């Protein structure tokens, strides 16, 4: 968009027009969301015609606040987080016009849920080592392989997928990025039960799955560059939430401390205060990052926020189980369930303790993120590596 | 909690604050290098009066917290915090925390004409005014026993661990009859051998010292309590500056120092330590900025925000300095390398104005998380 930049005042006018034409009280949820998308008020920094107006990203808050106050439905980012946080920015950056028009609208409205087919049993932190193959066959690609740790695969309509298209090239070069129809023949989703007892994740088996070449994202062999866009957006979306003081994991611990004096010990008091302070500092750090983004001076703190929250969530939830004493020995329910949304803080202390163990693994392990901070923020040299120039097929595995 | 969510704090630096930072940093780059600091320490005179004159008077840093009508700059704790970040980064031996923050806040808290008149000299950088209180005195802790006023305006008593007293022109003394100003010449100031070479300590002995009364006991105690709160909040910015210098120097060292035919910084064990330290420093910045902003705006929850900043930033500064020494290896153990100046300053700062443990106790009170 090369037009004059959209202002907050202009956005407010558009919001009020939308509300007047589609009063939330009498308009169906999806109908309202479609109208909001078509008015360019879905993600204001996206281009016109694709749910946005080419406005500064920081002005989204103006729209959200006004719509929330008017009682308008939101698009439940918890349920469609992978689509919003990862698929959408990648499609926007690399998609053809046709792909953008086909996928972004139902994605934003939540009519089509997305999942991410990246990790494999043999390629986790070393994601570029993936072995799922895609072979060209006429206008299609034929995909075979296995993916794992796939949140939402059981509810997803579409997936972002990376697959190997040339095993003779070094591992980063022979990868291509696709948009995969989860209803295509040969896609099999099996629940993967976790330490919490739930099956929030899945294994996905791909057997002779045909993907039309029109659903390739970016050039053949350029999939790693496309995937990096996805991964960078993933980390931004994990770190960018605003929470109130004593929000998050520390809340139930502080509440139990106040309400149940019989649980208090001096040793637990010291640990709780240390963690309360750290949680407050993490909140302030996140708030400072948000203020930097709004001021148009993004800092590198975003790459560190996930590290802080993972460590804190684990330490706080561990303390909570101890604080509860006998009750901490119990667990609410081990029934296998398949939740539609990822819930980090719900249920009981035992669930929080176990679920938080994933916080330092999902979306990049803490070890990988520490390397990223060390190399990209501090400018420390990369570790020597011997897989850079070897063909993928010749790598040890 | 009674106040679950505070008003939004401004956690960024304004353009004016960045300009002030640039001015202070340029001055320190020229006038406050580590070799010079060491030379003055070895000569027994750690303070550099010329550096202080330029910083306090020419740049106007001493009067930042003082209203313009009292001869100051009419700025706020946010600007003073930026100065302290830079002074921490340089381990600068100047009486900023004592004179421009603590003594200044005490005098402002007295709200008397006499105190206001007295404030003009330190605010303009012409005099150094230092509170005769132990450096370890913390907000929320009981004040030490006051010195005795014999009734004719003459004070007698001893105060220990008084920071920057050796450079003072005027001492602010808490006596049983209230707050008094004592010309340094009227006191016996005995230098102590301090852990921190850059913030000298002394014992102040008053033996019938002539003094001028500034405030009654209740006002004096309230003024001191307010000053300790500001001092603790702003000390977090000094600690941030210390931690930043330690991180930056250590990263630079590990990028260039080769062992085992590789730069040391390419070893993952060391990269992860530095990445964690960077994260802690970024968090310390948010905590220190929050404290400075809460003090500047007089936020209702400023005491909690200050306690959080002190409980957090003390430890980060010490850890950064300890990592700096360790990761410089043998070089970090030498007298010539400045790492020890920062380690000593960081460790002494972790005792100054309340330990992290003391401030966590305050957090327990403010956040209503009582001990068993």
mmCIF file of C-alpha atoms in Angstrom, chain B residues 47 52 95 98-99 103 126-132 162-172 182-187 189 200 202 204:
data_model
loop_
_atom_site.group_PDB
_atom_site.id
_atom_site.type_symbol
_atom_site.label_atom_id
_atom_site.label_comp_id
_atom_site.label_asym_id
_atom_site.label_seq_id
_atom_site.Cartn_x
_atom_site.Cartn_y
_atom_site.Cartn_z
ATOM 1 C CA UNK B 47 37.124 11.238 44.426
ATOM 2 C CA UNK B 52 32.474 16.145 40.037
ATOM 3 C CA UNK B 95 29.229 11.302 45.519
ATOM 4 C CA UNK B 98 24.841 10.364 48.542
ATOM 5 C CA UNK B 99 24.746 14.084 47.716
ATOM 6 C CA UNK B 103 20.930 14.310 50.929
ATOM 7 C CA UNK B 126 29.140 23.922 44.595
ATOM 8 C CA UNK B 127 29.058 21.802 47.756
ATOM 9 C CA UNK B 128 28.872 18.120 48.594
ATOM 10 C CA UNK B 129 26.223 17.320 51.177
ATOM 11 C CA UNK B 130 26.149 13.806 52.626
ATOM 12 C CA UNK B 131 23.720 12.153 55.038
ATOM 13 C CA UNK B 132 25.517 10.890 58.140
ATOM 14 C CA UNK B 162 29.041 6.795 56.134
ATOM 15 C CA UNK B 163 29.557 6.809 52.369
ATOM 16 C CA UNK B 164 31.410 9.725 50.734
ATOM 17 C CA UNK B 165 31.850 11.526 54.075
ATOM 18 C CA UNK B 166 35.512 12.100 53.198
ATOM 19 C CA UNK B 167 34.422 14.352 50.332
ATOM 20 C CA UNK B 168 31.625 16.137 52.201
ATOM 21 C CA UNK B 169 31.338 19.844 52.857
ATOM 22 C CA UNK B 170 28.179 19.407 54.915
ATOM 23 C CA UNK B 171 26.801 16.431 56.853
ATOM 24 C CA UNK B 172 23.104 15.860 57.541
ATOM 25 C CA UNK B 182 26.937 20.022 60.441
ATOM 26 C CA UNK B 183 29.848 21.536 58.516
ATOM 27 C CA UNK B 184 32.244 18.684 57.809
ATOM 28 C CA UNK B 185 35.000 20.708 59.422
ATOM 29 C CA UNK B 186 33.171 20.433 62.748
ATOM 30 C CA UNK B 187 33.243 16.607 62.660
ATOM 31 C CA UNK B 189 35.863 11.928 59.807
ATOM 32 C CA UNK B 200 34.740 5.355 50.292
ATOM 33 C CA UNK B 202 34.208 6.695 56.999
ATOM 34 C CA UNK B 204 31.807 10.234 61.578
#
